[in-house]
Each structure stands twice: as C-alpha cells, then as structure tokens.
Amino acid sequence: RILITGSLGQLGTELARLLRSKYGRDNVIMSDIVKPTKEILESGPYIFTDILDFKGLQEAVVMHRVDWLIHFSALLSAVGEQAVPLAVRVNIEGTHNVLELAKQYSMKIFVPSTIGAFGPDSPRDPTPNVCIQRPKTIYGVSKVHAELMGEYYHERFGLDFRCLRFPGIISSDSNPGGGTTDYAVQIFHDALRTGQHTCYLRPDTRLPMMYIDDCLRALWEIMVAPEEQLKRRTYNVTAMSFSPAEIAEELRKHVPGLEVNYKPDQRQKIADSWPMVFDDSEARKDWGWSHKYDLAEMCRVMVSNIRKRPA
Ligand code: VAH
C-alpha cells in the first residue's frame, strides 16, 4: 500500500490519481490534516495523519500495511518565511518522524527536494547535482537537511530513500501552496479570467519549471527504477527554464493583449538566490529521465484545461 502525506497540497491529488491507475484505487491512501472534499473521499481511501504525531503515523503505517511512503507535507518557501517555527517543526521534525518509521517498517520512501535547496553561493546557470548548498530560506535549509538525513539513513541502515529536486511545478487542477514559483500558475488563471496579471517577480527572473504530468511521472519513474541504476539517492530533474516575460509572451499566443505588470515583493529575494537553469543530465543518464512538456506545449495544455473548466 502507498501512503501520501500532505496529499491535499499541489501534487498529492494528481499523484494519487496516477498511482491508483497503476496499483488500484484501494492501494493508495491519501492523508493530510485538512478536511477532504466529497470528491476526494469518493476517489479513494483518505485518512487523517499529522506527521508531528509519531504514534498516530506509526498506527497508520501498521494498520494500512504501508510499504511506500510519499512525504509531501511541508511549508514551502514563501509561506515558510512567514512561519519559521512551524516550518522547522513540520519540515524537519516531521521528516525525522517519517524517516524513522520508514526505517522501522522497511518502507520505500520518497521525499521531494527542490531548486530551493540551493542558494546564492551555488552555481546558478546551470546548477549541477552536487555543488555547495547554502539556501537562504528555512524551506531550503530543511530540504537540504532532508536530503542529508535520507542519504545517511540509506548508507547507515539501508533505507530505500529516493529524492528528486523539483523545479517550480505548474498545474491547472490544483493550487500551489505558498511557493515562490506560484506566479507561473496564477498567470494562467488571470490571463483567462481578466486578461491582466500582476507579477510579484521582475520580468527577467528566470527559474527552472516543469508541468505537473512530467513531475509525477518523474516521481513514479524514480520509485520503480532498479536499484542498480541509482548512482545516488537525490537527483535534479527539470523540463525548462523561463522568466515571467517569456511565459507572458508565450501566453499571448492564446490570450492576445494579455497585460502583465510587475510589482516585485519579498519573493524576489528568494528567487534571486535560486538556480536559473537546472542540470539534470545525471537523472537522464542513470535512469532515463526525459521531460515531455516544453514551454509551448505546457501553455497549450494549461490554457485548454482551464478553458474546459465550467466557469
Ligand atoms: C516553492 N513551488 O516555490 C515551491 C518549490 C521550486 C520551488 O519548491 O517554494
């Protein structure tokens, strides 16, 4: 059985749908501390789990005979800066809990990392898999810690820990959860609703990005990759890099006359400390990673998905 923590965030619902199509509806359990909608409850098993409650998590793992744990629970970059003590507890203590349980019950565990696990001292264009990591957000600090702890548990106890550093993820059917890359989702909704978007980053702020279908396929592919293909436990993966000006230009092919104005806020500082281009050549070489959605294709699909939705 597969348990997804933090499953009501940006990635969980779509991942549950993908994994249920592969392993059966009842073998993928969504969980969070948030009340599920009727649709979520009807889509398959959903339980309450608080990753700060070790005993409760342990009971869920035992009673549902969990053998894969996908750990999404976290406070993302921007929201973490506004709630540092909570981010420390959820992102660090929460990850300790799931790593300890994964070890105790020999579960395969996926923990997502991020472009945010790098900082201004890292090479930014491109950013390789292995280089200095001195992130300047509590989110980034906690994700470097998660990478290091997961790799330690793998070396010391044989824990099957797998980790992908994701770029900003673009999705149409789920809302991002307080990140710095969220403008790249919001711009689609604003363009199609009002034809006007106010962007909190400068027009030339280039960041690595990926469409959600590529993101979830990468997650599944690393989870099923044969052990001998994995030269390391943590890999960069990406699909493209673009700036607000570049995505606005591409979007204008679908929404002519789209107006974007720029009002940089505190998220500009975070974005300026992050990679501009991600080098994911090791993932492509070791376990055959390849993206399918480039900027043009992602814009086409996003516009089509949002236009299809009832007004
Ligand atoms: C954030 N979307 O902006 C998340 C992600 C690439 C960044 O981790 O915090």
PDB file of C-alpha atoms and ligand atoms in Angstrom:
ATOM      1  CA  ARG A   1       0.000   0.000   0.000  1.00  0.00           C
ATOM      2  CA  ILE A   2       1.129   3.585  -0.671  1.00  0.00           C
ATOM      3  CA  LEU A   3       0.577   6.414   1.829  1.00  0.00           C
ATOM      4  CA  ILE A   4       0.854  10.040   0.662  1.00  0.00           C
ATOM      5  CA  THR A   5       1.353  12.611   3.426  1.00  0.00           C
ATOM      6  CA  GLY A   6       0.360  16.220   2.779  1.00  0.00           C
ATOM      7  CA  SER A   7      -1.748  14.814  -0.050  1.00  0.00           C
ATOM      8  CA  LEU A   8      -4.047  17.850  -0.332  1.00  0.00           C
ATOM      9  CA  GLY A   9      -1.211  20.101  -1.457  1.00  0.00           C
ATOM     10  CA  GLN A  10      -0.390  20.953  -5.077  1.00  0.00           C
ATOM     11  CA  LEU A  11       0.852  17.473  -6.080  1.00  0.00           C
ATOM     12  CA  GLY A  12      -0.993  14.926  -3.943  1.00  0.00           C
ATOM     13  CA  THR A  13      -4.389  14.647  -5.623  1.00  0.00           C
ATOM     14  CA  GLU A  14      -2.944  14.156  -9.106  1.00  0.00           C
ATOM     15  CA  LEU A  15      -0.310  11.751  -7.814  1.00  0.00           C
ATOM     16  CA  ALA A  16      -2.991   9.659  -6.078  1.00  0.00           C
ATOM     17  CA  ARG A  17      -4.921   9.526  -9.367  1.00  0.00           C
ATOM     18  CA  LEU A  18      -1.800   8.373 -11.285  1.00  0.00           C
ATOM     19  CA  LEU A  19      -0.775   5.743  -8.696  1.00  0.00           C
ATOM     20  CA  ARG A  20      -4.349   4.438  -8.321  1.00  0.00           C
ATOM     21  CA  SER A  21      -4.474   3.902 -12.084  1.00  0.00           C
ATOM     22  CA  LYS A  22      -1.340   1.769 -11.758  1.00  0.00           C
ATOM     23  CA  TYR A  23      -1.812  -0.028  -8.425  1.00  0.00           C
ATOM     24  CA  GLY A  24      -5.533   0.045  -7.729  1.00  0.00           C
ATOM     25  CA  ARG A  25      -7.801   2.560  -6.028  1.00  0.00           C
ATOM     26  CA  ASP A  26      -7.623   0.993  -2.564  1.00  0.00           C
ATOM     27  CA  ASN A  27      -3.836   0.626  -2.515  1.00  0.00           C
ATOM     28  CA  VAL A  28      -3.151   4.361  -2.500  1.00  0.00           C
ATOM     29  CA  ILE A  29      -4.098   6.197   0.692  1.00  0.00           C
ATOM     30  CA  MET A  30      -4.285   9.979   0.691  1.00  0.00           C
ATOM     31  CA  SER A  31      -3.723  11.717   4.007  1.00  0.00           C
ATOM     32  CA  ASP A  32      -3.490  15.213   5.424  1.00  0.00           C
ATOM     33  CA  ILE A  33      -4.592  17.324   8.388  1.00  0.00           C
ATOM     34  CA  VAL A  34      -7.108  19.122   6.140  1.00  0.00           C
ATOM     35  CA  LYS A  35     -10.760  18.135   5.685  1.00  0.00           C
ATOM     36  CA  PRO A  36     -11.182  16.324   2.344  1.00  0.00           C
ATOM     37  CA  THR A  37     -13.843  17.325  -0.202  1.00  0.00           C
ATOM     38  CA  LYS A  38     -16.604  14.867  -1.096  1.00  0.00           C
ATOM     39  CA  GLU A  39     -14.818  14.193  -4.415  1.00  0.00           C
ATOM     40  CA  ILE A  40     -11.578  13.326  -2.628  1.00  0.00           C
ATOM     41  CA  LEU A  41     -13.407  10.961  -0.266  1.00  0.00           C
ATOM     42  CA  GLU A  42     -15.173   9.310  -3.217  1.00  0.00           C
ATOM     43  CA  SER A  43     -11.907   8.979  -5.177  1.00  0.00           C
ATOM     44  CA  GLY A  44     -10.357   6.504  -2.754  1.00  0.00           C
ATOM     45  CA  PRO A  45      -9.039   5.951   0.805  1.00  0.00           C
ATOM     46  CA  TYR A  46      -8.291   9.110   2.795  1.00  0.00           C
ATOM     47  CA  ILE A  47      -7.109   9.200   6.423  1.00  0.00           C
ATOM     48  CA  PHE A  48      -6.098  11.881   8.901  1.00  0.00           C
ATOM     49  CA  THR A  49      -2.339  11.909   9.595  1.00  0.00           C
ATOM     50  CA  ASP A  50      -0.352  14.570  11.402  1.00  0.00           C
ATOM     51  CA  ILE A  51       3.333  13.995  10.658  1.00  0.00           C
ATOM     52  CA  LEU A  52       4.147  15.565  14.040  1.00  0.00           C
ATOM     53  CA  ASP A  53       2.239  12.742  15.766  1.00  0.00           C
ATOM     54  CA  PHE A  54       4.711   9.859  15.584  1.00  0.00           C
ATOM     55  CA  LYS A  55       2.376   7.345  17.265  1.00  0.00           C
ATOM     56  CA  GLY A  56      -0.535   8.228  15.005  1.00  0.00           C
ATOM     57  CA  LEU A  57       1.673   7.887  11.926  1.00  0.00           C
ATOM     58  CA  GLN A  58       3.022   4.579  13.201  1.00  0.00           C
ATOM     59  CA  GLU A  59      -0.538   3.272  13.690  1.00  0.00           C
ATOM     60  CA  ALA A  60      -1.478   4.325  10.137  1.00  0.00           C
ATOM     61  CA  VAL A  61       1.603   2.596   8.716  1.00  0.00           C
ATOM     62  CA  VAL A  62       0.868  -0.604  10.659  1.00  0.00           C
ATOM     63  CA  MET A  63      -2.903  -0.758  10.229  1.00  0.00           C
ATOM     64  CA  HIS A  64      -2.739   0.025   6.495  1.00  0.00           C
ATOM     65  CA  ARG A  65       0.337  -2.136   5.922  1.00  0.00           C
ATOM     66  CA  VAL A  66       2.103   0.737   4.138  1.00  0.00           C
ATOM     67  CA  ASP A  67       5.167  -0.181   2.111  1.00  0.00           C
ATOM     68  CA  TRP A  68       5.698   3.027   0.122  1.00  0.00           C
ATOM     69  CA  LEU A  69       5.604   6.429   1.811  1.00  0.00           C
ATOM     70  CA  ILE A  70       5.411   9.599  -0.310  1.00  0.00           C
ATOM     71  CA  HIS A  71       6.160  12.508   2.032  1.00  0.00           C
ATOM     72  CA  PHE A  72       4.712  15.758   0.658  1.00  0.00           C
ATOM     73  CA  SER A  73       3.932  17.502   3.974  1.00  0.00           C
ATOM     74  CA  ALA A  74       5.957  20.732   4.128  1.00  0.00           C
ATOM     75  CA  LEU A  75       5.700  24.504   4.353  1.00  0.00           C
ATOM     76  CA  LEU A  76       7.008  25.845   1.017  1.00  0.00           C
ATOM     77  CA  SER A  77       9.460  28.705   0.518  1.00  0.00           C
ATOM     78  CA  ALA A  78       7.377  31.879   0.844  1.00  0.00           C
ATOM     79  CA  VAL A  79       4.908  30.615   3.454  1.00  0.00           C
ATOM     80  CA  GLY A  80       7.781  29.114   5.482  1.00  0.00           C
ATOM     81  CA  GLU A  81       9.434  32.533   5.832  1.00  0.00           C
ATOM     82  CA  GLN A  82       6.239  33.819   7.469  1.00  0.00           C
ATOM     83  CA  ALA A  83       6.028  30.902   9.950  1.00  0.00           C
ATOM     84  CA  VAL A  84       9.596  29.782  10.710  1.00  0.00           C
ATOM     85  CA  PRO A  85       8.946  27.881  13.991  1.00  0.00           C
ATOM     86  CA  LEU A  86       6.155  25.873  12.317  1.00  0.00           C
ATOM     87  CA  ALA A  87       8.332  25.279   9.234  1.00  0.00           C
ATOM     88  CA  VAL A  88      11.114  23.964  11.490  1.00  0.00           C
ATOM     89  CA  ARG A  89       8.703  21.541  13.173  1.00  0.00           C
ATOM     90  CA  VAL A  90       6.839  20.343  10.066  1.00  0.00           C
ATOM     91  CA  ASN A  91       9.753  20.291   7.607  1.00  0.00           C
ATOM     92  CA  ILE A  92      12.433  18.970   9.977  1.00  0.00           C
ATOM     93  CA  GLU A  93      10.782  17.096  12.887  1.00  0.00           C
ATOM     94  CA  GLY A  94       8.101  15.770  10.511  1.00  0.00           C
ATOM     95  CA  THR A  95      10.756  14.412   8.175  1.00  0.00           C
ATOM     96  CA  HIS A  96      12.621  12.812  11.096  1.00  0.00           C
ATOM     97  CA  ASN A  97       9.387  11.001  12.016  1.00  0.00           C
ATOM     98  CA  VAL A  98       8.774   9.608   8.538  1.00  0.00           C
ATOM     99  CA  LEU A  99      12.409   8.570   8.037  1.00  0.00           C
ATOM    100  CA  GLU A 100      12.414   6.744  11.386  1.00  0.00           C
ATOM    101  CA  LEU A 101       9.162   4.935  10.501  1.00  0.00           C
ATOM    102  CA  ALA A 102      10.405   4.105   7.009  1.00  0.00           C
ATOM    103  CA  LYS A 103      13.460   2.505   8.612  1.00  0.00           C
ATOM    104  CA  GLN A 104      11.471   0.659  11.330  1.00  0.00           C
ATOM    105  CA  TYR A 105       8.985  -0.787   8.817  1.00  0.00           C
ATOM    106  CA  SER A 106      11.344  -1.139   5.818  1.00  0.00           C
ATOM    107  CA  MET A 107       9.253   1.175   3.652  1.00  0.00           C
ATOM    108  CA  LYS A 108      10.455   2.706   0.407  1.00  0.00           C
ATOM    109  CA  ILE A 109      10.245   6.461   0.945  1.00  0.00           C
ATOM    110  CA  PHE A 110      10.117   9.394  -1.470  1.00  0.00           C
ATOM    111  CA  VAL A 111      10.848  12.879  -0.147  1.00  0.00           C
ATOM    112  CA  PRO A 112      10.734  15.764  -2.663  1.00  0.00           C
ATOM    113  CA  SER A 113      13.508  18.310  -2.603  1.00  0.00           C
ATOM    114  CA  THR A 114      13.642  21.467  -4.675  1.00  0.00           C
ATOM    115  CA  ILE A 115      15.595  24.097  -6.560  1.00  0.00           C
ATOM    116  CA  GLY A 116      15.136  25.919  -3.257  1.00  0.00           C
ATOM    117  CA  ALA A 117      17.737  23.595  -1.684  1.00  0.00           C
ATOM    118  CA  PHE A 118      20.422  25.728  -3.371  1.00  0.00           C
ATOM    119  CA  GLY A 119      21.456  29.256  -2.556  1.00  0.00           C
ATOM    120  CA  PRO A 120      23.362  32.258  -3.930  1.00  0.00           C
ATOM    121  CA  ASP A 121      26.755  30.519  -3.459  1.00  0.00           C
ATOM    122  CA  SER A 122      25.704  27.639  -5.749  1.00  0.00           C
ATOM    123  CA  PRO A 123      26.393  27.863  -9.486  1.00  0.00           C
ATOM    124  CA  ARG A 124      23.090  29.138 -10.940  1.00  0.00           C
ATOM    125  CA  ASP A 125      23.320  28.507 -14.666  1.00  0.00           C
ATOM    126  CA  PRO A 126      23.409  25.627 -14.697  1.00  0.00           C
ATOM    127  CA  THR A 127      23.145  24.180 -11.174  1.00  0.00           C
ATOM    128  CA  PRO A 128      24.629  20.656 -11.094  1.00  0.00           C
ATOM    129  CA  ASN A 129      23.546  17.748  -8.886  1.00  0.00           C
ATOM    130  CA  VAL A 130      26.473  18.153  -6.498  1.00  0.00           C
ATOM    131  CA  CYS A 131      27.660  21.623  -5.518  1.00  0.00           C
ATOM    132  CA  ILE A 132      27.607  23.854  -2.464  1.00  0.00           C
ATOM    133  CA  GLN A 133      24.147  24.166  -0.919  1.00  0.00           C
ATOM    134  CA  ARG A 134      23.708  27.229   1.345  1.00  0.00           C
ATOM    135  CA  PRO A 135      19.990  28.039   0.898  1.00  0.00           C
ATOM    136  CA  LYS A 136      18.648  31.261   2.450  1.00  0.00           C
ATOM    137  CA  THR A 137      15.098  30.127   3.303  1.00  0.00           C
ATOM    138  CA  ILE A 138      14.029  27.840   6.143  1.00  0.00           C
ATOM    139  CA  TYR A 139      12.345  25.750   3.434  1.00  0.00           C
ATOM    140  CA  GLY A 140      15.662  25.297   1.622  1.00  0.00           C
ATOM    141  CA  VAL A 141      17.582  24.653   4.849  1.00  0.00           C
ATOM    142  CA  SER A 142      15.024  21.968   5.828  1.00  0.00           C
ATOM    143  CA  LYS A 143      15.168  20.329   2.400  1.00  0.00           C
ATOM    144  CA  VAL A 144      18.983  20.109   2.442  1.00  0.00           C
ATOM    145  CA  HIS A 145      18.594  18.531   5.871  1.00  0.00           C
ATOM    146  CA  ALA A 146      16.028  16.057   4.492  1.00  0.00           C
ATOM    147  CA  GLU A 147      18.423  15.120   1.650  1.00  0.00           C
ATOM    148  CA  LEU A 148      21.332  14.610   4.060  1.00  0.00           C
ATOM    149  CA  MET A 149      19.251  12.646   6.590  1.00  0.00           C
ATOM    150  CA  GLY A 150      17.749  10.429   3.867  1.00  0.00           C
ATOM    151  CA  GLU A 151      21.175   9.687   2.414  1.00  0.00           C
ATOM    152  CA  TYR A 152      22.564   8.973   5.882  1.00  0.00           C
ATOM    153  CA  TYR A 153      19.716   6.539   6.681  1.00  0.00           C
ATOM    154  CA  HIS A 154      20.347   4.889   3.319  1.00  0.00           C
ATOM    155  CA  GLU A 155      24.097   4.454   3.915  1.00  0.00           C
ATOM    156  CA  ARG A 156      23.845   3.556   7.609  1.00  0.00           C
ATOM    157  CA  PHE A 157      20.627   1.459   7.733  1.00  0.00           C
ATOM    158  CA  GLY A 158      19.957   0.533   4.106  1.00  0.00           C
ATOM    159  CA  LEU A 159      16.803   2.671   3.955  1.00  0.00           C
ATOM    160  CA  ASP A 160      15.412   2.810   0.402  1.00  0.00           C
ATOM    161  CA  PHE A 161      15.253   6.624   0.292  1.00  0.00           C
ATOM    162  CA  ARG A 162      14.646   8.315  -3.094  1.00  0.00           C
ATOM    163  CA  CYS A 163      14.567  12.048  -3.638  1.00  0.00           C
ATOM    164  CA  LEU A 164      14.053  14.381  -6.613  1.00  0.00           C
ATOM    165  CA  ARG A 165      14.823  18.085  -6.549  1.00  0.00           C
ATOM    166  CA  PHE A 166      11.816  19.563  -8.378  1.00  0.00           C
ATOM    167  CA  PRO A 167      11.670  22.961 -10.106  1.00  0.00           C
ATOM    168  CA  GLY A 168       8.554  25.101  -9.896  1.00  0.00           C
ATOM    169  CA  ILE A 169       5.570  22.895 -10.754  1.00  0.00           C
ATOM    170  CA  ILE A 170       2.776  24.190 -12.997  1.00  0.00           C
ATOM    171  CA  SER A 171      -0.660  22.601 -12.589  1.00  0.00           C
ATOM    172  CA  SER A 172      -4.168  23.555 -13.705  1.00  0.00           C
ATOM    173  CA  ASP A 173      -6.345  21.483 -11.366  1.00  0.00           C
ATOM    174  CA  SER A 174      -4.543  22.135  -8.087  1.00  0.00           C
ATOM    175  CA  ASN A 175      -3.385  25.279  -6.383  1.00  0.00           C
ATOM    176  CA  PRO A 176       0.259  25.727  -5.407  1.00  0.00           C
ATOM    177  CA  GLY A 177       0.873  26.014  -1.688  1.00  0.00           C
ATOM    178  CA  GLY A 178       2.669  29.259  -0.957  1.00  0.00           C
ATOM    179  CA  GLY A 179       5.807  28.947  -3.029  1.00  0.00           C
ATOM    180  CA  THR A 180       7.906  31.467  -4.907  1.00  0.00           C
ATOM    181  CA  THR A 181       7.131  29.919  -8.287  1.00  0.00           C
ATOM    182  CA  ASP A 182       3.361  30.183  -7.849  1.00  0.00           C
ATOM    183  CA  TYR A 183       3.079  33.202 -10.203  1.00  0.00           C
ATOM    184  CA  ALA A 184       3.577  30.768 -13.083  1.00  0.00           C
ATOM    185  CA  VAL A 185       0.276  29.081 -12.181  1.00  0.00           C
ATOM    186  CA  GLN A 186      -1.654  32.236 -11.278  1.00  0.00           C
ATOM    187  CA  ILE A 187      -0.781  33.967 -14.573  1.00  0.00           C
ATOM    188  CA  PHE A 188      -2.856  31.396 -16.492  1.00  0.00           C
ATOM    189  CA  HIS A 189      -5.984  31.917 -14.379  1.00  0.00           C
ATOM    190  CA  ASP A 190      -5.626  35.715 -14.515  1.00  0.00           C
ATOM    191  CA  ALA A 191      -4.978  35.724 -18.266  1.00  0.00           C
ATOM    192  CA  LEU A 192      -8.085  33.671 -18.992  1.00  0.00           C
ATOM    193  CA  ARG A 193     -10.276  35.447 -16.465  1.00  0.00           C
ATOM    194  CA  THR A 194      -9.312  39.107 -16.783  1.00  0.00           C
ATOM    195  CA  GLY A 195      -6.517  39.351 -19.371  1.00  0.00           C
ATOM    196  CA  GLN A 196      -4.422  41.100 -16.722  1.00  0.00           C
ATOM    197  CA  HIS A 197      -1.762  39.731 -14.312  1.00  0.00           C
ATOM    198  CA  THR A 198       0.314  41.430 -11.630  1.00  0.00           C
ATOM    199  CA  CYS A 199       3.569  39.522 -11.158  1.00  0.00           C
ATOM    200  CA  TYR A 200       5.488  39.627  -7.879  1.00  0.00           C
ATOM    201  CA  LEU A 201       8.810  38.899  -9.658  1.00  0.00           C
ATOM    202  CA  ARG A 202      10.836  41.046 -12.078  1.00  0.00           C
ATOM    203  CA  PRO A 203      10.185  40.236 -15.765  1.00  0.00           C
ATOM    204  CA  ASP A 204      13.683  38.808 -16.263  1.00  0.00           C
ATOM    205  CA  THR A 205      13.657  36.347 -13.309  1.00  0.00           C
ATOM    206  CA  ARG A 206      14.484  33.026 -14.895  1.00  0.00           C
ATOM    207  CA  LEU A 207      13.578  29.903 -12.892  1.00  0.00           C
ATOM    208  CA  PRO A 208      13.507  26.170 -13.678  1.00  0.00           C
ATOM    209  CA  MET A 209       9.936  24.892 -14.176  1.00  0.00           C
ATOM    210  CA  MET A 210       8.030  21.710 -15.033  1.00  0.00           C
ATOM    211  CA  TYR A 211       4.482  20.743 -15.938  1.00  0.00           C
ATOM    212  CA  ILE A 212       2.798  18.548 -13.281  1.00  0.00           C
ATOM    213  CA  ASP A 213       2.432  15.494 -15.558  1.00  0.00           C
ATOM    214  CA  ASP A 214       6.210  15.432 -16.053  1.00  0.00           C
ATOM    215  CA  CYS A 215       6.738  15.932 -12.311  1.00  0.00           C
ATOM    216  CA  LEU A 216       4.533  12.995 -11.283  1.00  0.00           C
ATOM    217  CA  ARG A 217       5.918  10.715 -13.992  1.00  0.00           C
ATOM    218  CA  ALA A 218       9.466  11.533 -12.771  1.00  0.00           C
ATOM    219  CA  LEU A 219       8.390  10.641  -9.225  1.00  0.00           C
ATOM    220  CA  TRP A 220       6.937   7.290 -10.339  1.00  0.00           C
ATOM    221  CA  GLU A 221       9.949   6.518 -12.551  1.00  0.00           C
ATOM    222  CA  ILE A 222      12.460   7.082  -9.749  1.00  0.00           C
ATOM    223  CA  MET A 223      10.321   4.978  -7.388  1.00  0.00           C
ATOM    224  CA  VAL A 224      10.350   1.999  -9.777  1.00  0.00           C
ATOM    225  CA  ALA A 225      13.912   2.492 -11.080  1.00  0.00           C
ATOM    226  CA  PRO A 226      16.007  -0.641 -10.439  1.00  0.00           C
ATOM    227  CA  GLU A 227      18.406  -0.110  -7.527  1.00  0.00           C
ATOM    228  CA  GLU A 228      21.441  -0.671  -9.759  1.00  0.00           C
ATOM    229  CA  GLN A 229      20.517   2.349 -11.901  1.00  0.00           C
ATOM    230  CA  LEU A 230      20.664   4.724  -8.930  1.00  0.00           C
ATOM    231  CA  LYS A 231      24.160   6.148  -8.593  1.00  0.00           C
ATOM    232  CA  ARG A 232      22.825   8.495  -5.933  1.00  0.00           C
ATOM    233  CA  ARG A 233      19.662   8.960  -3.846  1.00  0.00           C
ATOM    234  CA  THR A 234      18.969  12.600  -4.763  1.00  0.00           C
ATOM    235  CA  TYR A 235      18.640  13.862  -8.371  1.00  0.00           C
ATOM    236  CA  ASN A 236      17.859  17.195 -10.014  1.00  0.00           C
ATOM    237  CA  VAL A 237      15.050  16.949 -12.572  1.00  0.00           C
ATOM    238  CA  THR A 238      13.739  19.739 -14.792  1.00  0.00           C
ATOM    239  CA  ALA A 239      11.948  20.439 -18.072  1.00  0.00           C
ATOM    240  CA  MET A 240      12.555  24.102 -18.917  1.00  0.00           C
ATOM    241  CA  SER A 241      13.519  27.492 -17.532  1.00  0.00           C
ATOM    242  CA  PHE A 242      11.611  30.679 -18.246  1.00  0.00           C
ATOM    243  CA  SER A 243      11.084  34.191 -16.925  1.00  0.00           C
ATOM    244  CA  PRO A 244       7.751  35.971 -16.357  1.00  0.00           C
ATOM    245  CA  ALA A 245       8.342  37.927 -19.580  1.00  0.00           C
ATOM    246  CA  GLU A 246       8.918  34.711 -21.539  1.00  0.00           C
ATOM    247  CA  ILE A 247       5.809  32.909 -20.264  1.00  0.00           C
ATOM    248  CA  ALA A 248       3.741  36.065 -20.830  1.00  0.00           C
ATOM    249  CA  GLU A 249       4.991  36.166 -24.434  1.00  0.00           C
ATOM    250  CA  GLU A 250       4.060  32.510 -24.968  1.00  0.00           C
ATOM    251  CA  LEU A 251       0.661  33.007 -23.302  1.00  0.00           C
ATOM    252  CA  ARG A 252      -0.141  35.926 -25.638  1.00  0.00           C
ATOM    253  CA  LYS A 253      -0.386  33.361 -28.454  1.00  0.00           C
ATOM    254  CA  HIS A 254      -3.533  32.134 -26.651  1.00  0.00           C
ATOM    255  CA  VAL A 255      -4.661  35.354 -24.971  1.00  0.00           C
ATOM    256  CA  PRO A 256      -3.692  38.236 -27.285  1.00  0.00           C
ATOM    257  CA  GLY A 257      -3.393  41.539 -25.471  1.00  0.00           C
ATOM    258  CA  LEU A 258      -2.534  39.890 -22.130  1.00  0.00           C
ATOM    259  CA  GLU A 259      -1.337  42.708 -19.879  1.00  0.00           C
ATOM    260  CA  VAL A 260       1.273  41.971 -17.210  1.00  0.00           C
ATOM    261  CA  ASN A 261       2.591  44.489 -14.738  1.00  0.00           C
ATOM    262  CA  TYR A 262       5.450  43.782 -12.329  1.00  0.00           C
ATOM    263  CA  LYS A 263       5.448  44.553  -8.605  1.00  0.00           C
ATOM    264  CA  PRO A 264       8.375  42.615  -7.076  1.00  0.00           C
ATOM    265  CA  ASP A 265       7.880  41.711  -3.408  1.00  0.00           C
ATOM    266  CA  GLN A 266       9.869  39.721  -0.813  1.00  0.00           C
ATOM    267  CA  ARG A 267       9.741  36.645  -3.047  1.00  0.00           C
ATOM    268  CA  GLN A 268      12.128  38.372  -5.496  1.00  0.00           C
ATOM    269  CA  LYS A 269      14.960  37.948  -2.999  1.00  0.00           C
ATOM    270  CA  ILE A 270      14.203  34.218  -2.693  1.00  0.00           C
ATOM    271  CA  ALA A 271      14.045  33.755  -6.473  1.00  0.00           C
ATOM    272  CA  ASP A 272      17.349  35.658  -6.925  1.00  0.00           C
ATOM    273  CA  SER A 273      19.054  33.114  -4.621  1.00  0.00           C
ATOM    274  CA  TRP A 274      17.826  30.091  -6.602  1.00  0.00           C
ATOM    275  CA  PRO A 275      19.104  28.249  -9.697  1.00  0.00           C
ATOM    276  CA  MET A 276      18.227  29.777 -13.055  1.00  0.00           C
ATOM    277  CA  VAL A 277      18.851  26.574 -15.027  1.00  0.00           C
ATOM    278  CA  PHE A 278      18.906  23.052 -13.563  1.00  0.00           C
ATOM    279  CA  ASP A 279      21.393  20.472 -14.851  1.00  0.00           C
ATOM    280  CA  ASP A 280      19.514  17.146 -14.751  1.00  0.00           C
ATOM    281  CA  SER A 281      21.901  15.222 -17.033  1.00  0.00           C
ATOM    282  CA  GLU A 282      22.636  12.623 -14.316  1.00  0.00           C
ATOM    283  CA  ALA A 283      18.939  11.686 -13.999  1.00  0.00           C
ATOM    284  CA  ARG A 284      18.726  11.425 -17.781  1.00  0.00           C
ATOM    285  CA  LYS A 285      21.824   9.211 -17.915  1.00  0.00           C
ATOM    286  CA  ASP A 286      21.265   7.000 -14.841  1.00  0.00           C
ATOM    287  CA  TRP A 287      17.522   6.156 -15.030  1.00  0.00           C
ATOM    288  CA  GLY A 288      16.381   7.576 -18.376  1.00  0.00           C
ATOM    289  CA  TRP A 289      14.612  10.749 -17.254  1.00  0.00           C
ATOM    290  CA  SER A 290      13.242  12.879 -20.096  1.00  0.00           C
ATOM    291  CA  HIS A 291      10.633  15.645 -19.984  1.00  0.00           C
ATOM    292  CA  LYS A 292       7.704  15.791 -22.419  1.00  0.00           C
ATOM    293  CA  TYR A 293       6.329  19.321 -21.873  1.00  0.00           C
ATOM    294  CA  ASP A 294       8.278  22.368 -23.027  1.00  0.00           C
ATOM    295  CA  LEU A 295       7.005  25.953 -22.598  1.00  0.00           C
ATOM    296  CA  ALA A 296       4.812  25.969 -25.718  1.00  0.00           C
ATOM    297  CA  GLU A 297       3.239  22.572 -25.002  1.00  0.00           C
ATOM    298  CA  MET A 298       2.706  23.369 -21.310  1.00  0.00           C
ATOM    299  CA  CYS A 299       0.936  26.658 -22.179  1.00  0.00           C
ATOM    300  CA  ARG A 300      -1.258  24.896 -24.730  1.00  0.00           C
ATOM    301  CA  VAL A 301      -2.352  22.212 -22.243  1.00  0.00           C
ATOM    302  CA  MET A 302      -2.835  24.643 -19.342  1.00  0.00           C
ATOM    303  CA  VAL A 303      -4.988  27.002 -21.427  1.00  0.00           C
ATOM    304  CA  SER A 304      -7.023  24.101 -22.784  1.00  0.00           C
ATOM    305  CA  ASN A 305      -7.554  22.566 -19.303  1.00  0.00           C
ATOM    306  CA  ILE A 306      -8.647  25.864 -17.741  1.00  0.00           C
ATOM    307  CA  ARG A 307     -10.924  26.799 -20.658  1.00  0.00           C
ATOM    308  CA  LYS A 308     -12.607  23.380 -20.373  1.00  0.00           C
ATOM    309  CA  ARG A 309     -13.496  24.012 -16.737  1.00  0.00           C
ATOM    310  CA  PRO A 310     -17.030  25.209 -16.033  1.00  0.00           C
ATOM    311  CA  ALA A 311     -16.945  29.000 -15.459  1.00  0.00           C
TER     312      ALA A 311
HETATM  313  C1  VAH B   1       8.225  26.923  -3.930  1.00  0.00           C
HETATM  314  N1  VAH B   1       6.961  25.696  -5.617  1.00  0.00           N
HETATM  315  O1  VAH B   1       8.175  27.856  -4.702  1.00  0.00           O
HETATM  316  C2  VAH B   1       7.842  25.548  -4.471  1.00  0.00           C
HETATM  317  C3  VAH B   1       9.070  24.881  -4.979  1.00  0.00           C
HETATM  318  C4  VAH B   1      10.636  25.272  -6.755  1.00  0.00           C
HETATM  319  C5  VAH B   1      10.038  25.844  -5.608  1.00  0.00           C
HETATM  320  O2  VAH B   1       9.669  24.148  -4.007  1.00  0.00           O
HETATM  321  O3  VAH B   1       8.572  27.017  -2.769  1.00  0.00           O
END
